[in-house]
Coordinates of C-alpha atoms and ligand atoms in Angstrom, one line a residue:
M515 CA -32.4 0.7 -21.6
K516 CA -29.4 -0.4 -19.5
K517 CA -26.1 0.2 -21.3
C518 CA -23.5 -2.4 -21.3
L519 CA -20.8 -2.2 -18.4
I520 CA -18.5 -3.1 -21.0
C521 CA -19.1 -1.6 -24.7
N522 CA -22.1 0.9 -23.7
S523 CA -24.1 -0.5 -26.4
E524 CA -27.8 -1.0 -25.1
I525 CA -28.4 -4.5 -23.2
E526 CA -31.5 -7.0 -23.8
K527 CA -33.2 -8.5 -21.0
F528 CA -33.9 -12.0 -20.8
I529 CA -34.8 -13.0 -17.3
D530 CA -36.0 -11.1 -14.4
F531 CA -35.6 -12.8 -11.0
G532 CA -37.8 -10.2 -8.9
Q533 CA -36.7 -8.6 -5.7
Q534 CA -33.7 -10.2 -4.0
P535 CA -31.5 -9.6 -1.0
I536 CA -27.9 -10.0 -0.4
A537 CA -27.0 -13.7 -1.2
N538 CA -24.6 -13.9 1.3
G539 CA -26.3 -11.7 3.9
F540 CA -27.1 -14.3 6.4
L541 CA -29.1 -12.5 9.4
L542 CA -30.7 -12.4 12.8
E543 CA -34.4 -11.8 13.3
E544 CA -34.0 -8.3 14.5
Q545 CA -32.6 -7.4 11.2
F546 CA -35.0 -8.9 8.9
E547 CA -37.0 -5.3 8.8
K548 CA -34.1 -3.3 7.5
E549 CA -33.2 -5.9 5.3
Y550 CA -32.2 -4.8 1.6
F551 CA -33.6 -6.0 -1.6
F552 CA -32.9 -5.2 -5.6
Q553 CA -34.6 -5.8 -8.5
M554 CA -32.5 -8.4 -10.3
E555 CA -32.6 -8.6 -13.9
V556 CA -30.1 -10.3 -16.4
G557 CA -29.4 -8.9 -20.0
F558 CA -27.0 -9.9 -22.7
C559 CA -24.9 -7.6 -24.8
P560 CA -25.4 -8.1 -28.5
K561 CA -22.1 -6.4 -29.7
C562 CA -19.7 -7.6 -26.9
K563 CA -21.6 -10.8 -26.1
M564 CA -21.3 -10.2 -22.2
V565 CA -23.9 -11.3 -20.2
Q566 CA -24.4 -9.2 -16.9
L567 CA -26.7 -8.2 -14.1
L568 CA -28.9 -4.8 -15.1
E569 CA -28.5 -3.7 -11.6
Q570 CA -26.0 -4.5 -8.3
P571 CA -26.0 -3.6 -4.8
D572 CA -22.7 -1.4 -3.8
R573 CA -19.7 -3.3 -3.5
E574 CA -19.4 -2.0 0.4
Q575 CA -22.8 -3.8 1.1
M576 CA -21.2 -7.2 -0.3
F577 CA -17.7 -7.2 0.9
H578 CA -16.9 -6.6 4.2
E579 CA -15.6 -7.4 7.9
N580 CA -18.5 -10.2 8.2
Y581 CA -18.3 -11.8 4.5
A582 CA -20.0 -15.1 5.0
F583 CA -18.0 -17.3 2.2
F584 CA -14.8 -19.0 3.5
S585 CA -12.9 -20.7 0.6
S586 CA -11.5 -23.1 2.4
T587 CA -14.9 -25.2 3.6
S588 CA -14.4 -27.5 0.7
N589 CA -11.2 -30.0 0.7
Y590 CA -12.1 -30.3 -2.9
M591 CA -11.5 -26.8 -3.7
K592 CA -8.2 -26.9 -1.9
K593 CA -6.9 -29.6 -3.9
H594 CA -8.1 -27.6 -7.1
F595 CA -6.2 -24.4 -6.0
K596 CA -3.0 -26.3 -5.3
E597 CA -3.1 -27.5 -8.6
F598 CA -4.2 -24.1 -10.2
A599 CA -1.0 -22.3 -8.0
D600 CA 1.3 -25.8 -9.6
S601 CA 0.0 -24.5 -12.9
I602 CA 1.3 -21.2 -12.6
I603 CA 4.5 -21.8 -11.0
E604 CA 5.3 -24.0 -13.7
L605 CA 4.1 -21.7 -16.8
Q606 CA 6.0 -18.7 -15.4
S607 CA 9.1 -20.6 -14.1
L608 CA 8.3 -18.9 -10.9
Q609 CA 11.4 -18.3 -8.3
K610 CA 11.7 -16.9 -4.8
N611 CA 12.4 -13.6 -6.4
S612 CA 9.2 -13.7 -8.4
F613 CA 6.2 -11.6 -7.8
V614 CA 2.8 -13.1 -8.0
V615 CA -0.6 -11.1 -6.9
E616 CA -3.8 -12.6 -6.4
V617 CA -7.0 -10.5 -6.4
G618 CA -9.7 -11.8 -3.8
C619 CA -7.7 -14.4 -2.1
N620 CA -10.2 -14.6 0.4
D621 CA -8.8 -17.2 3.5
G622 CA -6.0 -17.8 1.4
I623 CA -6.7 -21.0 -0.4
M624 CA -4.6 -20.6 -3.3
I625 CA -2.1 -18.0 -2.4
Q626 CA -0.8 -20.5 0.7
N627 CA 0.9 -22.5 -2.2
F628 CA 3.0 -19.6 -3.4
M629 CA 3.7 -18.3 0.2
Q630 CA 4.9 -21.9 1.2
Q631 CA 7.4 -22.0 -1.3
G632 CA 9.0 -18.8 -0.6
I633 CA 7.5 -17.3 -3.8
G634 CA 7.0 -13.1 -3.7
H635 CA 3.2 -12.7 -3.2
L636 CA 0.5 -10.1 -2.2
G637 CA -3.1 -11.1 -1.6
V638 CA -5.6 -8.2 -2.4
E639 CA -8.5 -9.1 -0.4
P640 CA -11.2 -6.5 0.8
S641 CA -13.3 -8.5 3.3
K642 CA -11.4 -8.2 6.5
N643 CA -12.8 -11.0 8.3
V644 CA -11.8 -13.5 5.7
A645 CA -8.4 -11.8 4.8
Q646 CA -7.5 -12.5 8.5
V647 CA -7.7 -15.7 8.2
A648 CA -5.1 -15.7 5.1
K649 CA -3.1 -13.0 7.4
D650 CA -2.8 -15.7 10.5
K651 CA -1.1 -18.3 7.8
G652 CA 1.8 -16.1 7.0
I653 CA 0.4 -14.5 4.0
N654 CA 1.2 -10.9 2.6
V655 CA -2.3 -9.2 2.2
T656 CA -3.5 -5.9 1.7
T657 CA -7.2 -5.5 2.8
E658 CA -8.5 -3.2 -0.2
F659 CA -10.4 -3.6 -3.8
F660 CA -8.2 -4.1 -6.4
D661 CA -8.4 -1.4 -9.0
A662 CA -6.3 0.5 -11.3
T663 CA -5.1 2.9 -8.4
L664 CA -4.3 -0.3 -6.4
A665 CA -2.4 -1.7 -8.9
E666 CA -0.1 1.7 -9.6
N667 CA 0.0 1.9 -5.9
T668 CA 1.7 -1.8 -5.7
I669 CA 4.5 -1.4 -8.5
P670 CA 6.8 1.3 -6.8
K671 CA 6.4 -1.0 -3.4
Y672 CA 6.9 -4.8 -5.1
G673 CA 7.8 -4.1 -8.9
K674 CA 5.5 -5.5 -11.9
A675 CA 4.0 -9.2 -11.3
D676 CA 4.7 -12.1 -13.1
A677 CA 1.5 -13.5 -12.5
I678 CA -1.9 -12.0 -11.7
I679 CA -4.1 -14.6 -10.7
S680 CA -7.7 -14.7 -9.6
A681 CA -10.6 -17.1 -9.1
N682 CA -14.5 -16.5 -8.7
V683 CA -13.8 -12.6 -8.1
M684 CA -13.5 -11.2 -11.7
C685 CA -17.3 -11.9 -12.3
H686 CA -18.1 -9.9 -9.1
I687 CA -16.6 -6.8 -10.2
P688 CA -18.7 -4.0 -12.4
Y689 CA -15.6 -1.6 -12.6
M690 CA -14.2 -4.0 -15.3
H691 CA -12.5 -1.0 -16.7
S692 CA -10.3 -0.1 -13.9
I693 CA -9.6 -3.9 -13.1
F694 CA -8.2 -4.4 -16.8
E695 CA -6.6 -1.0 -16.6
G696 CA -4.7 -1.9 -13.4
I697 CA -3.9 -5.3 -14.9
E698 CA -2.2 -4.0 -18.0
K699 CA -0.2 -2.1 -15.9
L700 CA 1.0 -4.2 -13.2
L701 CA 1.9 -7.0 -15.8
K702 CA 5.4 -7.7 -16.5
D703 CA 6.0 -7.3 -20.4
D704 CA 6.0 -11.5 -20.6
G705 CA 3.7 -11.9 -17.4
V706 CA 0.2 -13.7 -17.3
F707 CA -3.2 -12.8 -16.1
V708 CA -5.4 -16.0 -15.1
F709 CA -8.5 -16.1 -13.9
E710 CA -11.2 -18.3 -13.6
D711 CA -15.0 -18.0 -13.1
P712 CA -18.3 -20.0 -13.5
Y713 CA -18.8 -20.4 -17.3
A714 CA -21.6 -18.9 -19.4
G715 CA -21.6 -21.9 -21.5
D716 CA -22.3 -24.2 -18.5
I717 CA -24.9 -22.0 -17.0
I718 CA -26.9 -21.9 -20.0
Q719 CA -26.3 -25.3 -21.0
K720 CA -27.2 -26.7 -17.4
A721 CA -29.9 -24.2 -16.6
S722 CA -27.8 -23.3 -13.8
F723 CA -29.4 -20.1 -12.6
D724 CA -28.6 -19.9 -9.1
Q725 CA -25.1 -18.9 -10.5
I726 CA -27.1 -15.5 -11.0
Y727 CA -26.7 -13.2 -7.5
D728 CA -26.0 -10.1 -6.6
E729 CA -22.1 -10.8 -6.3
H730 CA -22.3 -11.9 -10.1
T731 CA -22.4 -9.1 -12.1
F732 CA -21.2 -10.7 -15.6
L733 CA -21.3 -14.6 -16.5
F734 CA -18.5 -14.7 -18.9
S735 CA -17.7 -16.6 -21.8
V736 CA -14.8 -16.7 -24.6
L737 CA -16.3 -14.5 -26.6
S738 CA -16.9 -11.8 -24.3
V739 CA -13.6 -12.1 -22.3
S740 CA -11.7 -11.5 -25.5
Y741 CA -13.6 -8.8 -26.3
L742 CA -12.9 -6.6 -22.9
A743 CA -9.6 -8.1 -23.0
N744 CA -8.7 -6.3 -26.8
M745 CA -9.8 -3.0 -25.5
H746 CA -6.9 -3.0 -23.0
N747 CA -4.0 -4.1 -25.3
L748 CA -4.4 -7.9 -23.8
E749 CA -5.6 -11.2 -25.3
V750 CA -6.5 -14.7 -24.6
I751 CA -4.0 -16.7 -25.0
D752 CA -5.4 -20.2 -23.7
V753 CA -8.8 -21.1 -22.3
Q754 CA -9.4 -24.3 -20.0
H755 CA -12.5 -25.7 -18.7
Q756 CA -12.9 -26.5 -15.4
I757 CA -15.5 -28.3 -13.3
T758 CA -15.2 -26.6 -10.5
H759 CA -18.9 -24.6 -9.6
G760 CA -20.7 -26.6 -11.6
G761 CA -18.4 -25.5 -14.9
S762 CA -15.7 -23.0 -15.1
M763 CA -13.7 -21.5 -17.5
R764 CA -10.4 -20.4 -16.9
Y765 CA -8.6 -17.9 -19.0
T766 CA -4.8 -16.8 -19.7
L767 CA -4.0 -13.5 -20.7
A768 CA -1.0 -11.8 -21.7
H769 CA -0.1 -8.5 -23.2
R770 CA -1.0 -8.4 -27.0
G771 CA 1.6 -10.2 -29.2
K772 CA 3.9 -11.1 -26.6
K773 CA 2.7 -14.8 -25.9
K774 CA 1.7 -17.8 -28.5
I775 CA -2.1 -18.3 -28.8
S776 CA -3.5 -21.8 -27.9
S777 CA -5.7 -23.1 -30.7
N778 CA -7.9 -24.1 -27.3
V779 CA -9.2 -20.3 -27.7
A780 CA -10.4 -20.5 -31.7
K781 CA -11.8 -24.2 -30.5
Q782 CA -13.8 -22.6 -27.6
I783 CA -14.9 -19.7 -29.9
Q784 CA -16.4 -22.1 -32.0
I785 CA -18.1 -23.9 -29.2
E786 CA -19.7 -21.0 -28.0
K787 CA -21.0 -20.0 -31.4
D788 CA -22.8 -23.5 -31.8
L789 CA -24.1 -23.1 -28.4
G790 CA -25.7 -20.0 -29.6
L791 CA -24.0 -17.7 -26.6
D792 CA -23.5 -15.0 -29.3
S793 CA -27.3 -14.5 -29.8
L794 CA -30.3 -13.7 -27.5
Q795 CA -32.1 -16.6 -28.5
A796 CA -30.1 -19.1 -26.0
Y797 CA -30.7 -16.9 -23.5
Q798 CA -34.6 -16.8 -24.0
E799 CA -34.5 -20.5 -24.0
F800 CA -32.7 -20.7 -20.6
T801 CA -35.4 -18.6 -19.2
N802 CA -37.9 -21.3 -20.3
K803 CA -35.9 -23.7 -19.0
V804 CA -35.8 -22.1 -15.5
L805 CA -39.3 -21.5 -15.7
I806 CA -39.9 -25.3 -15.9
V807 CA -37.6 -25.9 -13.1
K808 CA -39.5 -23.7 -11.2
N809 CA -42.6 -25.1 -11.7
D810 CA -41.4 -28.8 -11.1
L811 CA -39.6 -28.0 -7.9
M812 CA -42.3 -25.7 -6.1
K813 CA -45.1 -28.9 -7.2
L814 CA -42.7 -31.5 -5.6
L815 CA -42.3 -29.5 -2.7
N816 CA -45.8 -28.5 -2.1
Q817 CA -46.9 -32.0 -2.4
L818 CA -44.1 -33.1 0.5
K819 CA -45.4 -30.5 2.7
K820 CA -48.9 -31.8 1.7
D821 CA -47.8 -35.3 2.9
G822 CA -46.2 -34.4 5.8
K823 CA -42.7 -35.0 4.9
K824 CA -39.6 -33.6 6.6
V825 CA -37.6 -32.0 4.0
V826 CA -34.4 -30.0 5.0
A827 CA -31.7 -28.4 3.1
Y828 CA -27.9 -29.0 2.6
G829 CA -25.6 -26.2 2.1
A830 CA -26.2 -22.4 2.8
T831 CA -24.8 -21.2 -0.3
S832 CA -25.4 -18.1 -2.2
K833 CA -26.7 -19.6 -5.1
S834 CA -29.5 -20.7 -2.8
T835 CA -30.5 -17.1 -2.3
T836 CA -31.5 -16.9 -5.8
V837 CA -33.3 -20.3 -5.9
T838 CA -35.3 -19.6 -2.4
N839 CA -36.4 -15.9 -3.4
Y840 CA -37.3 -16.8 -6.7
F841 CA -39.3 -20.0 -6.7
G842 CA -41.0 -18.7 -3.0
I843 CA -39.7 -21.4 -0.6
T844 CA -40.5 -20.7 2.7
P845 CA -39.4 -22.5 6.1
E846 CA -42.8 -23.9 5.6
H847 CA -41.4 -26.1 2.6
I848 CA -37.6 -26.7 4.2
S849 CA -37.3 -27.2 8.0
F850 CA -33.8 -25.5 8.0
I851 CA -30.6 -25.5 6.4
C852 CA -27.5 -27.2 7.8
D853 CA -23.8 -25.8 6.9
T854 CA -20.1 -26.0 7.9
T855 CA -19.7 -22.2 8.3
P856 CA -19.9 -21.2 11.8
T857 CA -20.7 -17.6 10.8
K858 CA -23.9 -18.4 9.3
H859 CA -25.0 -20.7 11.9
N860 CA -28.2 -19.5 14.0
K861 CA -28.9 -17.1 11.4
F862 CA -31.6 -17.2 9.0
S863 CA -31.5 -17.1 5.2
P864 CA -31.5 -14.0 3.0
G865 CA -34.9 -12.8 2.3
A866 CA -36.8 -16.2 2.8
H867 CA -35.8 -16.4 6.5
I868 CA -35.3 -20.3 6.8
P869 CA -33.0 -21.3 9.5
V870 CA -29.3 -22.2 9.0
V871 CA -28.2 -24.6 11.6
P872 CA -24.7 -26.4 12.2
Y873 CA -24.2 -29.6 10.0
E874 CA -24.4 -31.8 13.2
N875 CA -28.5 -31.1 13.0
F876 CA -28.6 -32.6 9.9
R877 CA -28.9 -36.4 10.7
E878 CA -29.9 -35.7 14.4
S879 CA -33.2 -34.5 12.6
D880 CA -34.1 -37.4 10.5
P881 CA -35.2 -36.1 7.3
D882 CA -37.0 -37.8 4.5
Y883 CA -35.6 -35.7 1.9
V884 CA -32.7 -33.4 1.5
L885 CA -32.7 -30.6 -1.2
L886 CA -29.0 -30.2 -2.1
F887 CA -28.2 -26.5 -2.6
A888 CA -24.7 -27.2 -2.6
W889 CA -24.9 -29.2 -5.9
N890 CA -21.4 -27.9 -7.0
H891 CA -19.6 -30.1 -4.4
A892 CA -22.3 -33.1 -4.9
K893 CA -19.4 -35.6 -5.5
E894 CA -18.0 -34.5 -1.8
I895 CA -21.0 -34.2 -0.2
M896 CA -23.0 -37.5 -1.2
E897 CA -19.7 -39.7 -0.8
K898 CA -19.8 -38.5 2.8
E899 CA -23.2 -38.9 3.1
E900 CA -23.9 -42.1 1.4
E901 CA -24.0 -44.5 4.1
Y902 CA -26.1 -42.4 6.2
M903 CA -28.6 -42.0 3.4
R904 CA -28.8 -45.5 2.4
S905 CA -29.2 -47.0 5.7
N906 CA -32.0 -44.3 6.6
G907 CA -33.9 -44.3 3.3
V908 CA -33.5 -40.5 3.0
K909 CA -33.4 -39.2 -0.4
W910 CA -31.9 -36.0 -2.6
I911 CA -33.5 -33.8 -4.4
M912 CA -31.7 -32.0 -7.1
Y913 CA -32.7 -29.2 -9.5
V914 CA -29.9 -28.6 -12.0
P915 CA -30.3 -29.4 -14.8
N916 CA -33.7 -30.1 -13.8
V917 CA -35.7 -31.6 -11.0
A918 CA -35.2 -34.9 -9.8
T919 CA -35.0 -37.1 -6.4
I920 CA -32.0 -39.2 -5.7
N921 CA -32.7 -42.7 -4.0
Y922 CA -29.5 -44.9 -3.0
Ligands
SAH459 N1 -11.0 -16.8 -4.5 C1 -11.5 -17.2 -3.6 C2 -13.1 -16.3 -3.2 C3 -13.8 -16.2 -4.2 S1 -15.3 -15.2 -3.3 C4 -12.4 -18.6 -4.0 O1 -12.4 -18.8 -5.3 O2 -12.7 -19.4 -3.3 C5 -15.2 -13.4 -3.9 C6 -14.0 -12.8 -3.5 O3 -13.6 -11.4 -3.7 C7 -14.3 -12.5 -1.8 O4 -13.8 -12.7 -0.7 C8 -14.3 -10.8 -1.9 O5 -14.3 -10.0 -0.7 C9 -13.4 -10.3 -2.7 N2 -13.4 -9.5 -3.8 C10 -14.5 -8.6 -4.4 N3 -14.1 -7.6 -4.8 C11 -12.9 -7.5 -5.0 C12 -12.0 -6.3 -5.8 N4 -12.1 -5.6 -6.3 N5 -10.4 -6.9 -5.4 C13 -10.3 -8.0 -4.7 N6 -11.5 -8.8 -4.2 C14 -12.5 -8.6 -4.5
TMP460 P1 -20.5 -22.5 -2.4 O1 -21.3 -23.5 -3.4 O2 -20.5 -21.2 -2.8 O3 -18.7 -23.1 -2.7 O4 -20.7 -22.7 -0.8 C1 -20.7 -23.9 -0.3 C2 -21.5 -23.8 0.9 O5 -21.7 -24.7 1.5 C3 -20.7 -23.1 2.0 O6 -21.6 -22.7 2.7 C4 -20.1 -24.4 2.8 C5 -21.1 -25.1 2.4 N1 -20.6 -26.8 2.8 C6 -21.1 -27.8 3.5 O7 -22.2 -27.3 4.4 N2 -20.6 -28.8 3.8 C7 -19.9 -29.6 3.0 O8 -19.4 -30.5 2.9 C8 -19.4 -28.6 1.5 C9 -18.3 -28.9 0.6 C10 -19.7 -27.2 1.7
ZN461 ZN1 -21.4 -4.6 -24.7

């Protein structure tokens, strides 16, 4: 039996995705033989309500100088993070002499907004290639992993923080107690820690199982984040649902007793209890839904293969690694995955080894069907492709929350 990373209770396993590779580990043919795999199982802790991976690759295997995810590939996300930054500037009345820390700033997509206004800042980003893009924008970045030690070492140099912010990073980190210890120390008395991550409520409701991959150690809920915060003398003072990444939650935390708690917190906890996020059954029902999607999608892809249809995929997302490897999707089903990220080009997808090609190949290849792996960017992508798809009779294939084809 595995023990919970948060409260050390026994975890109840509810889904096994089998052998999975590094989700962002796009690779060359000569690297196939040495590709790393691990058993990806997910469990629920009945005590602290945290949903978590039972095993995870070492962090250096996922976050390094060749990290393949560059945040600024989405224009929508640029806008989203500008609004996030503005809301923090307003909430904490930030001035030039204030100090903001972003954990996992990637290419600077969010923290650039503080830099541009001359606000004191520090980005913490261990993946050197993406951090370099941020540095080139003039952002102050340290290329280390955030933890309790880094937080302690930051204080003598910069002082304590008015705000610590983070997006799509906290859920990646198994050593959560070290992170929260660091936050508790680094945050000023009246400081806030604001972070957002894909939300367990959306994942369970929409059966968006592909949010589960090596990097995502945790699927947070208000219930589980409140439990964790409480262990470190912090408390959740506000929560706001976001539409990004198929449904995320933004949590605002402060030192216990220092700020007013919004009624949103109790409301969201009630919603979670109504959804059953506090007991195993909801997660078992999720597993059943995922098995239906698996069956339906493979039936469709096998039929299209038999009919000689050309099927390609759009967006070499980390999420797609779970889909292809768990479902058994091969280059026989999908000729290629197109993506706008140069570092992914002319490589193969992790595990399934489907070729990844530049976006320009997409229309040229004249497909019949397009499997939308980047479904979390559906609005942005569908608007961009609508005219082409319509005039050529090309159809989208979706698989969240269930399998469907879309004709314009
Ligand atoms: N905030 C960005 C990037 C998310 S990707 C966005 O929302 O688009 C996750 C990032 O977290 C990666 O760039 C990875 O290098 C970084 N990361 C992983 N562990 C970290 C840690 N302990 N401290 C700081 N950053 C970390
Ligand atoms: P994400 O789902 O982790 O945000 O990754 C999205 C991937 O999709 C990333 O590799 C970039 C790619 N992408 C495109 O190829 N075209 C697009 O229009 C968008 C928005 C993303
Ligand atoms: Zn627990």
